[in-house]
Amino acid sequence: MLIILLGAQGTGKGTVAGILSKRNNWIQLSTGDIFRENIAKGTELGIEADKHISKGCLVPDEITISMVEKRLEELNDAPGIILDGFPRNIIQAEKLDEILSKKGQKVDWVVNLETPREEIITRMLNRRVCSNQDCKSTFNIEIFPPKVDGICDVCGSELKIREDDSDPKAIEKRLEIYDTQTKPLIDFYNKKGIVIVEEISKRINRFAEEACDDIMEKIK
Ligand code: ADP
Ligand code: ZN
């Protein structure tokens, strides 16, 4: 089973991917997480990726695609994979189809998470992530606060604001890239008839857990 999670920044892709992978014993493959791990470790990949990420730009396709291809190779025997943050544009999507078809696999489902734009900015500003690289739990000080201020519920480490979330210019740039480069993927996958739409929003009091219940129902 291979599922792609689409949705603008701050819609809860990472949270939904985490819940689905825990419930089903699937593997979550988050390109943003892999980049951040590499940045924290100061690897060559991390240094290169950081040049783009800190500006709110996408990391170049050839770097991202070869990283994902390698990781998919390592995950050949996984019962399920959730791609969170990849593909991000049509080139990556076409390349993914190519990589999968060589293995006789395909994208099974694409979940499109939708959140009203005015909620998205607030969500990004309110997002706090666990500083422990092995934990990476995400909280939201308004809708999903940690039990103790500034401390991760799961592992007790300090929570921090993601660097690219604290710069309004970078946020704006990421949303613009989402609209122009990532949104066209919805059409790309709609043509294959594999898109599931889930609204996650304070407006309708619907968050990640409920969305996951619905996704599980639909892909059964
Ligand atoms: P967000 O969805 O909030 O932008 P992510 O954790 O998914 O956060 O990604 C963080 C950053 O990593 C992105 O802004 C981008 O620079 C880079 N990145 C992640 N995935 C990709 C991708 N598939 N292609 C290019 N760059 C990516
Ligand atoms: Zn933690």
Coordinates of N, CA and C and ligand atoms in Angstrom, one line a residue:
M1 N 0.8 -1.2 0.0 CA 0.0 0.0 0.0 C 0.9 1.2 0.0
L2 N 0.7 2.1 -1.0 CA 1.4 3.3 -1.0 C 0.5 4.5 -1.1
I3 N 0.6 5.4 -0.1 CA -0.3 6.5 0.0 C 0.5 7.8 0.0
I4 N 0.0 8.8 -0.8 CA 0.6 10.1 -0.8 C -0.3 11.1 0.0
L5 N 0.3 11.9 0.9 CA -0.5 12.9 1.5 C -0.2 14.2 0.9
L6 N -1.2 14.9 0.4 CA -1.1 16.2 -0.1 C -1.8 17.2 0.8
G7 N -1.4 18.5 0.7 CA -2.0 19.5 1.5 C -1.0 20.6 1.8
A8 N -1.5 21.8 1.9 CA -0.6 22.9 2.1 C 0.1 22.8 3.5
Q9 N 1.1 23.6 3.7 CA 1.8 23.6 4.9 C 0.8 23.9 6.1
G10 N 1.1 23.2 7.2 CA 0.2 23.5 8.3 C -1.1 22.8 8.3
T11 N -1.4 22.0 7.3 CA -2.7 21.3 7.3 C -2.7 20.1 8.2
G12 N -1.5 19.6 8.6 CA -1.4 18.4 9.5 C -1.0 17.2 8.7
K13 N -0.3 17.3 7.6 CA 0.2 16.1 6.9 C 1.0 15.2 7.8
G14 N 2.0 15.8 8.5 CA 2.8 15.0 9.4 C 2.1 14.3 10.5
T15 N 1.1 15.0 11.0 CA 0.3 14.4 12.1 C -0.5 13.2 11.6
V16 N -1.2 13.5 10.4 CA -2.0 12.4 9.8 C -1.1 11.2 9.4
A17 N 0.0 11.5 8.8 CA 0.9 10.4 8.4 C 1.4 9.6 9.7
G18 N 1.7 10.3 10.8 CA 2.1 9.7 12.0 C 1.0 8.8 12.5
I19 N -0.2 9.2 12.6 CA -1.3 8.4 13.1 C -1.6 7.2 12.2
L20 N -1.6 7.4 10.9 CA -1.9 6.3 10.0 C -0.8 5.2 10.1
S21 N 0.5 5.7 10.2 CA 1.6 4.7 10.2 C 1.6 3.9 11.5
K22 N 1.2 4.6 12.6 CA 1.2 3.9 13.9 C 0.0 2.9 13.9
R23 N -1.1 3.3 13.4 CA -2.3 2.4 13.5 C -2.1 1.2 12.6
N24 N -1.4 1.3 11.5 CA -1.3 0.2 10.6 C 0.1 -0.5 10.5
N25 N 1.0 0.1 11.3 CA 2.4 -0.4 11.1 C 3.0 -0.1 9.8
W26 N 2.6 1.0 9.2 CA 3.2 1.5 8.0 C 4.4 2.4 8.2
I27 N 5.2 2.6 7.2 CA 6.3 3.5 7.3 C 6.0 4.9 6.8
Q28 N 6.3 5.9 7.6 CA 6.1 7.3 7.2 C 7.4 7.8 6.5
L29 N 7.3 8.2 5.3 CA 8.5 8.8 4.7 C 8.3 10.3 4.4
S30 N 8.9 11.1 5.3 CA 8.7 12.5 5.2 C 10.0 13.2 4.7
T31 N 9.9 13.8 3.5 CA 11.1 14.4 3.0 C 11.6 15.5 3.8
G32 N 10.6 16.3 4.4 CA 11.0 17.4 5.2 C 11.8 16.9 6.5
D33 N 11.3 15.8 7.1 CA 12.0 15.2 8.2 C 13.4 14.8 7.9
I34 N 13.5 14.1 6.7 CA 14.8 13.6 6.3 C 15.8 14.8 6.1
F35 N 15.3 15.9 5.5 CA 16.1 17.1 5.3 C 16.6 17.6 6.6
R36 N 15.6 17.8 7.6 CA 15.9 18.4 8.9 C 16.9 17.5 9.6
E37 N 16.7 16.2 9.6 CA 17.7 15.3 10.2 C 19.1 15.5 9.7
N38 N 19.2 15.7 8.4 CA 20.5 15.9 7.7 C 21.1 17.2 8.1
I39 N 20.2 18.2 8.2 CA 20.7 19.6 8.6 C 21.2 19.5 10.0
A40 N 20.5 18.8 10.9 CA 20.9 18.7 12.3 C 22.3 18.0 12.4
K41 N 22.4 17.0 11.6 CA 23.7 16.2 11.6 C 24.8 16.9 10.8
G42 N 24.5 17.9 10.1 CA 25.5 18.6 9.3 C 26.1 17.8 8.1
T43 N 25.3 16.9 7.6 CA 25.7 16.1 6.4 C 25.8 17.0 5.2
E44 N 26.4 16.5 4.1 CA 26.5 17.2 2.9 C 25.2 17.5 2.3
L45 N 24.3 16.5 2.4 CA 22.9 16.7 1.9 C 22.2 17.8 2.7
G46 N 22.4 17.8 4.0 CA 21.8 18.7 4.9 C 22.3 20.2 4.6
I47 N 23.6 20.3 4.4 CA 24.1 21.6 4.1 C 23.5 22.2 2.8
E48 N 23.4 21.3 1.8 CA 22.9 21.7 0.5 C 21.4 22.1 0.6
A49 N 20.7 21.2 1.3 CA 19.2 21.4 1.5 C 18.9 22.6 2.2
D50 N 19.7 22.9 3.2 CA 19.4 24.1 4.1 C 19.5 25.4 3.3
K51 N 20.3 25.5 2.3 CA 20.4 26.7 1.5 C 19.1 27.0 0.9
H52 N 18.3 26.0 0.5 CA 17.0 26.3 -0.1 C 15.9 26.4 0.9
I53 N 15.9 25.5 1.9 CA 14.8 25.4 2.9 C 14.8 26.7 3.7
S54 N 15.9 27.3 4.1 CA 15.9 28.5 4.9 C 15.3 29.7 4.2
K55 N 15.3 29.6 2.8 CA 14.7 30.7 2.1 C 13.2 30.4 1.7
G56 N 12.7 29.2 2.2 CA 11.4 28.8 1.9 C 11.2 28.3 0.5
C57 N 12.3 27.9 -0.2 CA 12.3 27.4 -1.5 C 12.3 25.8 -1.5
L58 N 11.9 25.2 -2.6 CA 12.0 23.7 -2.6 C 13.5 23.4 -2.8
V59 N 13.9 22.2 -2.3 CA 15.2 21.6 -2.6 C 15.1 21.1 -4.0
P60 N 16.2 21.3 -4.8 CA 16.2 20.9 -6.2 C 15.7 19.4 -6.4
D61 N 15.0 19.2 -7.5 CA 14.4 17.9 -7.8 C 15.4 16.8 -7.8
E62 N 16.6 17.0 -8.4 CA 17.5 15.8 -8.6 C 17.9 15.3 -7.2
I63 N 18.2 16.3 -6.3 CA 18.6 15.9 -4.9 C 17.4 15.1 -4.2
T64 N 16.2 15.7 -4.3 CA 15.1 15.2 -3.6 C 14.7 13.8 -4.1
I65 N 14.6 13.7 -5.5 CA 14.2 12.5 -6.1 C 15.2 11.3 -5.8
S66 N 16.5 11.6 -5.9 CA 17.4 10.5 -5.6 C 17.4 10.1 -4.2
M67 N 17.2 11.0 -3.3 CA 17.0 10.7 -1.9 C 15.8 9.8 -1.6
V68 N 14.7 10.1 -2.2 CA 13.5 9.3 -2.1 C 13.6 7.9 -2.7
E69 N 14.3 7.9 -3.9 CA 14.4 6.6 -4.6 C 15.2 5.7 -3.7
K70 N 16.3 6.2 -3.1 CA 17.2 5.4 -2.3 C 16.4 4.8 -1.1
R71 N 15.6 5.7 -0.4 CA 14.8 5.3 0.7 C 13.8 4.3 0.4
L72 N 13.1 4.5 -0.8 CA 12.1 3.5 -1.2 C 12.7 2.1 -1.4
E73 N 14.0 2.1 -1.9 CA 14.7 0.9 -2.2 C 14.9 0.2 -0.9
E74 N 15.3 0.9 0.2 CA 15.5 0.3 1.5 C 14.2 -0.2 2.1
L75 N 13.0 0.4 1.6 CA 11.8 0.0 2.2 C 11.0 -1.0 1.4
N76 N 11.7 -1.7 0.5 CA 11.1 -2.6 -0.4 C 10.1 -3.6 0.2
D77 N 10.3 -4.0 1.5 CA 9.5 -5.0 2.1 C 8.4 -4.5 3.0
A78 N 8.3 -3.1 3.1 CA 7.4 -2.5 4.0 C 5.9 -2.8 3.5
P79 N 5.0 -3.2 4.5 CA 3.6 -3.5 4.1 C 2.9 -2.2 3.6
G80 N 3.3 -1.1 4.1 CA 2.7 0.2 3.7 C 3.6 1.3 3.8
I81 N 3.5 2.3 2.9 CA 4.4 3.5 3.0 C 3.5 4.7 2.8
I82 N 3.7 5.7 3.7 CA 3.0 7.0 3.5 C 4.0 8.0 3.2
L83 N 3.8 8.6 2.0 CA 4.7 9.7 1.6 C 4.1 11.0 2.0
D84 N 4.9 11.7 2.8 CA 4.5 13.0 3.4 C 5.5 14.0 3.0
G85 N 5.0 14.9 2.0 CA 5.9 15.9 1.5 C 6.6 15.6 0.2
F86 N 6.2 14.5 -0.4 CA 6.7 14.1 -1.7 C 5.6 13.3 -2.4
P87 N 5.4 13.5 -3.7 CA 5.9 14.5 -4.6 C 5.4 15.9 -4.3
R88 N 6.1 16.9 -4.7 CA 5.8 18.3 -4.5 C 5.5 19.1 -5.8
N89 N 5.8 18.4 -6.9 CA 5.5 19.0 -8.2 C 5.4 17.9 -9.3
I90 N 5.0 18.3 -10.5 CA 4.6 17.3 -11.5 C 5.9 16.4 -11.9
I91 N 7.0 17.1 -11.9 CA 8.2 16.3 -12.3 C 8.5 15.2 -11.3
Q92 N 8.4 15.5 -10.0 CA 8.6 14.5 -8.9 C 7.5 13.4 -9.0
A93 N 6.3 13.8 -9.4 CA 5.2 12.8 -9.5 C 5.4 11.9 -10.6
E94 N 5.8 12.4 -11.8 CA 6.1 11.6 -12.9 C 7.3 10.6 -12.6
K95 N 8.3 11.2 -12.0 CA 9.5 10.3 -11.6 C 9.1 9.2 -10.6
L96 N 8.2 9.6 -9.7 CA 7.8 8.6 -8.7 C 7.0 7.4 -9.4
D97 N 6.2 7.7 -10.4 CA 5.5 6.7 -11.1 C 6.5 5.8 -11.8
E98 N 7.5 6.4 -12.4 CA 8.5 5.7 -13.1 C 9.3 4.7 -12.1
I99 N 9.7 5.2 -11.0 CA 10.4 4.4 -10.0 C 9.5 3.3 -9.5
L100 N 8.2 3.5 -9.3 CA 7.3 2.5 -8.8 C 7.1 1.5 -9.9
S101 N 6.9 1.9 -11.1 CA 6.5 1.0 -12.1 C 7.6 0.0 -12.4
K102 N 8.9 0.4 -12.2 CA 10.0 -0.5 -12.4 C 9.9 -1.7 -11.4
K103 N 9.3 -1.4 -10.3 CA 9.2 -2.4 -9.2 C 7.8 -3.1 -9.3
G104 N 7.0 -2.8 -10.3 CA 5.7 -3.4 -10.5 C 4.7 -2.8 -9.4
Q105 N 5.0 -1.6 -8.9 CA 4.1 -1.0 -7.9 C 3.5 0.3 -8.5
K106 N 2.5 0.8 -7.7 CA 1.9 2.1 -8.1 C 1.5 2.9 -6.9
V107 N 1.1 4.1 -7.1 CA 0.5 4.9 -6.0 C -1.0 4.4 -5.8
D108 N -1.3 4.0 -4.6 CA -2.7 3.4 -4.4 C -3.7 4.5 -4.1
W109 N -3.3 5.5 -3.2 CA -4.2 6.5 -2.8 C -3.5 7.8 -2.6
V110 N -4.2 8.9 -2.9 CA -3.7 10.2 -2.6 C -4.7 10.9 -1.7
V111 N -4.3 11.3 -0.5 CA -5.2 12.0 0.4 C -4.8 13.5 0.3
N112 N -5.8 14.2 0.0 CA -5.7 15.7 -0.1 C -6.3 16.3 1.1
L113 N -5.4 16.9 2.0 CA -5.9 17.5 3.2 C -6.2 19.0 2.9
E114 N -7.4 19.4 3.2 CA -7.7 20.8 3.0 C -8.0 21.6 4.3
T115 N -7.4 22.8 4.4 CA -7.7 23.6 5.5 C -7.8 25.0 5.0
P116 N -8.8 25.8 5.5 CA -9.0 27.2 5.0 C -7.6 28.0 5.2
R117 N -7.3 28.8 4.2 CA -6.0 29.5 4.2 C -5.8 30.4 5.5
E118 N -6.9 31.0 6.0 CA -6.7 31.9 7.2 C -6.3 31.0 8.4
E119 N -6.7 29.8 8.4 CA -6.3 28.9 9.6 C -4.9 28.4 9.5
I120 N -4.5 28.3 8.2 CA -3.1 27.7 7.9 C -2.0 28.6 8.5
I121 N -2.1 29.9 8.3 CA -1.0 30.8 8.8 C -0.9 30.7 10.3
T122 N -2.1 30.7 11.0 CA -2.2 30.6 12.5 C -1.6 29.3 12.9
R123 N -1.9 28.2 12.2 CA -1.4 26.9 12.6 C 0.1 26.8 12.5
M124 N 0.7 27.5 11.5 CA 2.1 27.4 11.3 C 2.8 28.2 12.4
L125 N 2.2 29.4 12.8 CA 2.8 30.2 13.9 C 2.6 29.5 15.2
N126 N 1.6 28.7 15.4 CA 1.3 28.0 16.6 C 1.9 26.6 16.7
R127 N 2.6 26.2 15.6 CA 3.2 24.8 15.6 C 4.4 24.8 16.5
R128 N 4.6 23.7 17.3 CA 5.8 23.5 18.1 C 6.2 22.1 17.8
V129 N 7.5 21.9 17.6 CA 8.0 20.5 17.3 C 9.0 20.1 18.4
C130 N 9.0 18.8 18.7 CA 9.9 18.3 19.7 C 11.4 18.4 19.1
S131 N 12.3 18.8 20.0 CA 13.6 19.0 19.5 C 14.4 17.7 19.5
N132 N 13.8 16.6 20.0 CA 14.5 15.3 20.0 C 14.2 14.7 18.6
Q133 N 15.3 14.6 17.8 CA 15.2 14.1 16.4 C 14.6 12.7 16.3
D134 N 14.7 11.9 17.4 CA 14.1 10.5 17.3 C 12.6 10.6 17.7
C135 N 12.1 11.7 18.1 CA 10.7 11.8 18.5 C 9.9 12.6 17.5
K136 N 10.3 13.9 17.4 CA 9.7 14.8 16.4 C 8.2 15.0 16.5
S137 N 7.6 14.7 17.7 CA 6.2 15.0 17.9 C 5.9 16.4 17.6
T138 N 4.7 16.7 17.1 CA 4.3 18.0 16.8 C 3.1 18.4 17.6
F139 N 3.1 19.6 18.1 CA 2.0 20.2 18.9 C 1.5 21.5 18.3
N140 N 0.4 21.9 18.8 CA -0.1 23.2 18.4 C -0.6 23.9 19.7
I141 N 0.0 25.1 20.0 CA -0.3 25.7 21.3 C -1.8 26.1 21.4
E142 N -2.5 26.2 20.3 CA -3.9 26.5 20.5 C -4.8 25.3 20.4
I143 N -4.7 24.4 19.4 CA -5.6 23.4 19.3 C -5.1 22.0 19.8
F144 N -3.8 21.9 20.0 CA -3.3 20.6 20.5 C -2.1 20.9 21.4
P145 N -2.3 21.6 22.5 CA -1.1 22.0 23.3 C -0.5 20.9 24.1
P146 N 0.8 20.9 24.4 CA 1.4 19.9 25.3 C 0.9 20.1 26.7
K147 N 0.9 19.0 27.5 CA 0.4 19.0 28.9 C 1.2 20.0 29.7
V148 N 2.5 20.1 29.5 CA 3.4 21.0 30.2 C 3.9 22.0 29.1
D149 N 3.8 23.3 29.4 CA 4.2 24.3 28.5 C 5.7 24.1 28.0
G150 N 5.9 24.0 26.7 CA 7.2 24.0 26.1 C 7.9 22.6 26.2
I151 N 7.2 21.6 26.7 CA 7.8 20.3 26.9 C 7.0 19.2 26.2
C152 N 7.7 18.3 25.5 CA 7.1 17.3 24.7 C 6.4 16.2 25.6
D153 N 5.1 16.0 25.3 CA 4.3 15.0 26.1 C 4.9 13.6 26.0
V154 N 5.5 13.3 24.8 CA 5.9 11.9 24.5 C 7.3 11.6 25.1
C155 N 8.3 12.5 25.0 CA 9.6 12.2 25.5 C 10.2 13.1 26.5
G156 N 9.5 14.2 26.8 CA 10.0 15.2 27.8 C 11.0 16.2 27.3
S157 N 11.4 16.1 26.0 CA 12.4 17.1 25.5 C 11.7 18.4 25.3
E158 N 12.6 19.4 25.1 CA 12.1 20.8 24.9 C 11.4 20.9 23.5
L159 N 10.3 21.7 23.5 CA 9.7 22.0 22.2 C 10.3 23.2 21.6
K160 N 10.3 23.3 20.2 CA 10.8 24.5 19.6 C 10.0 24.9 18.4
I161 N 10.2 26.1 18.0 CA 9.5 26.6 16.8 C 10.4 26.2 15.6
R162 N 9.8 25.7 14.6 CA 10.6 25.4 13.4 C 11.1 26.6 12.7
E163 N 12.4 26.6 12.4 CA 13.0 27.9 11.9 C 12.2 28.5 10.7
D164 N 11.7 27.6 9.7 CA 11.0 28.2 8.6 C 9.6 28.6 8.9
D165 N 9.1 28.3 10.1 CA 7.8 28.7 10.6 C 7.8 30.1 11.2
S166 N 9.0 30.6 11.6 CA 9.1 31.8 12.3 C 9.3 33.0 11.4
D167 N 9.5 32.7 10.1 CA 9.8 33.8 9.2 C 8.6 34.0 8.3
P168 N 7.8 35.1 8.5 CA 6.6 35.3 7.7 C 6.9 35.3 6.2
K169 N 8.0 35.8 5.8 CA 8.4 35.8 4.3 C 8.5 34.4 3.8
A170 N 9.2 33.6 4.6 CA 9.4 32.2 4.1 C 8.1 31.4 4.1
I171 N 7.2 31.7 5.0 CA 5.9 31.1 5.1 C 5.1 31.5 3.8
E172 N 5.1 32.7 3.5 CA 4.4 33.2 2.3 C 4.9 32.5 1.0
K173 N 6.2 32.4 1.0 CA 6.9 31.8 -0.2 C 6.5 30.3 -0.3
R174 N 6.5 29.6 0.8 CA 6.1 28.2 0.8 C 4.7 28.0 0.3
L175 N 3.8 28.9 0.8 CA 2.4 28.8 0.3 C 2.2 29.1 -1.1
E176 N 3.0 30.0 -1.6 CA 3.0 30.4 -3.0 C 3.5 29.2 -3.9
I177 N 4.5 28.6 -3.4 CA 5.1 27.4 -4.2 C 4.0 26.3 -4.1
Y178 N 3.3 26.1 -3.0 CA 2.3 25.1 -2.9 C 1.2 25.4 -4.0
D179 N 0.8 26.6 -4.0 CA -0.3 26.9 -5.0 C 0.1 26.7 -6.4
T180 N 1.3 27.1 -6.8 CA 1.7 27.0 -8.2 C 2.3 25.7 -8.6
Q181 N 3.0 25.0 -7.7 CA 3.7 23.8 -8.1 C 3.0 22.5 -7.6
T182 N 2.5 22.5 -6.3 CA 2.0 21.3 -5.7 C 0.5 21.1 -6.0
K183 N -0.3 22.1 -6.0 CA -1.7 22.0 -6.2 C -2.0 21.3 -7.6
P184 N -1.3 21.6 -8.6 CA -1.6 20.8 -9.9 C -1.5 19.3 -9.8
L185 N -0.9 18.8 -8.7 CA -0.9 17.4 -8.5 C -2.2 16.8 -8.3
I186 N -3.1 17.6 -7.7 CA -4.5 17.1 -7.4 C -5.2 16.7 -8.7
D187 N -5.0 17.5 -9.7 CA -5.5 17.1 -11.0 C -4.9 15.9 -11.6
F188 N -3.6 15.9 -11.5 CA -2.7 14.8 -12.0 C -3.2 13.5 -11.4
Y189 N -3.5 13.4 -10.1 CA -4.0 12.2 -9.5 C -5.5 12.0 -9.6
N190 N -6.3 13.1 -9.8 CA -7.7 13.0 -10.0 C -8.0 12.2 -11.3
K191 N -7.1 12.4 -12.3 CA -7.3 11.7 -13.6 C -7.1 10.2 -13.4
K192 N -6.4 9.8 -12.4 CA -6.2 8.4 -12.1 C -7.3 7.9 -11.2
G193 N -8.2 8.8 -10.7 CA -9.3 8.4 -9.8 C -8.9 7.9 -8.5
I194 N -7.8 8.4 -7.9 CA -7.4 7.9 -6.6 C -7.3 8.9 -5.5
V195 N -8.0 10.0 -5.7 CA -7.9 11.1 -4.7 C -9.0 11.0 -3.6
I196 N -8.6 11.1 -2.4 CA -9.6 11.2 -1.3 C -9.4 12.6 -0.7
V197 N -10.5 13.4 -0.5 CA -10.4 14.7 0.1 C -10.8 14.7 1.5
E198 N -10.0 15.3 2.4 CA -10.4 15.4 3.8 C -10.2 16.8 4.3
E199 N -11.3 17.4 4.8 CA -11.1 18.7 5.4 C -10.7 18.6 6.8
I200 N -9.6 19.3 7.2 CA -9.2 19.4 8.5 C -9.3 20.9 8.9
S201 N -10.2 21.2 9.9 CA -10.4 22.6 10.2 C -11.1 22.8 11.5
K202 N -10.7 23.9 12.1 CA -11.3 24.3 13.4 C -12.8 24.7 13.1
R203 N -13.0 25.2 11.9 CA -14.3 25.7 11.5 C -15.4 24.6 11.7
I204 N -15.0 23.4 11.3 CA -16.0 22.3 11.4 C -15.5 21.3 12.6
N205 N -14.6 21.8 13.4 CA -14.1 21.0 14.5 C -13.7 19.6 14.1
R206 N -12.9 19.5 13.0 CA -12.5 18.2 12.5 C -11.0 18.2 12.4
F207 N -10.4 17.3 13.1 CA -8.9 17.2 13.2 C -8.4 15.9 12.7
A208 N -7.1 15.7 12.9 CA -6.4 14.6 12.3 C -7.0 13.2 12.6
E209 N -7.4 12.9 13.9 CA -7.9 11.6 14.3 C -9.1 11.3 13.5
E210 N -10.1 12.2 13.4 CA -11.3 12.0 12.6 C -11.0 11.7 11.1
A211 N -10.1 12.5 10.6 CA -9.7 12.4 9.2 C -9.1 11.0 9.0
C212 N -8.3 10.5 9.9 CA -7.7 9.2 9.8 C -8.8 8.1 9.8
D213 N -9.8 8.2 10.7 CA -10.9 7.2 10.7 C -11.5 7.1 9.4
D214 N -11.8 8.3 8.8 CA -12.5 8.4 7.5 C -11.6 7.8 6.4
I215 N -10.3 8.1 6.4 CA -9.4 7.6 5.4 C -9.4 6.0 5.4
M216 N -9.3 5.5 6.7 CA -9.2 4.0 6.8 C -10.5 3.4 6.2
E217 N -11.6 4.1 6.5 CA -12.9 3.6 6.0 C -12.9 3.5 4.5
K218 N -12.3 4.6 3.9 CA -12.4 4.7 2.4 C -11.4 3.8 1.7
I219 N -10.3 3.5 2.3 CA -9.3 2.7 1.6 C -9.5 1.2 1.8
K220 N -10.5 0.8 2.7 CA -10.6 -0.6 3.0 C -10.8 -1.5 1.8
Ligands
ADP1 P1 6.2 22.2 4.9 O1 5.1 21.3 4.4 O2 5.7 22.9 6.1 O3 6.9 23.1 3.9 P2 8.1 20.0 5.1 O4 8.6 19.5 6.4 O5 7.2 19.1 4.3 O6 7.3 21.3 5.6 O7 9.3 20.5 4.3 C1 10.2 21.5 4.7 C2 11.0 22.0 3.6 O8 11.8 20.9 3.0 C3 10.2 22.6 2.4 O9 9.9 23.9 2.6 C4 11.2 22.4 1.2 O10 12.1 23.4 1.2 C5 11.8 21.1 1.6 N1 11.1 19.9 1.0 C6 10.4 19.0 1.6 N2 9.9 18.1 0.7 C7 10.4 18.5 -0.5 C8 10.2 18.0 -1.9 N3 9.5 16.9 -2.2 N4 10.8 18.7 -2.9 C9 11.6 19.7 -2.6 N5 11.8 20.3 -1.4 C10 11.2 19.6 -0.4
ZN2 ZN 9.5 14.3 22.0

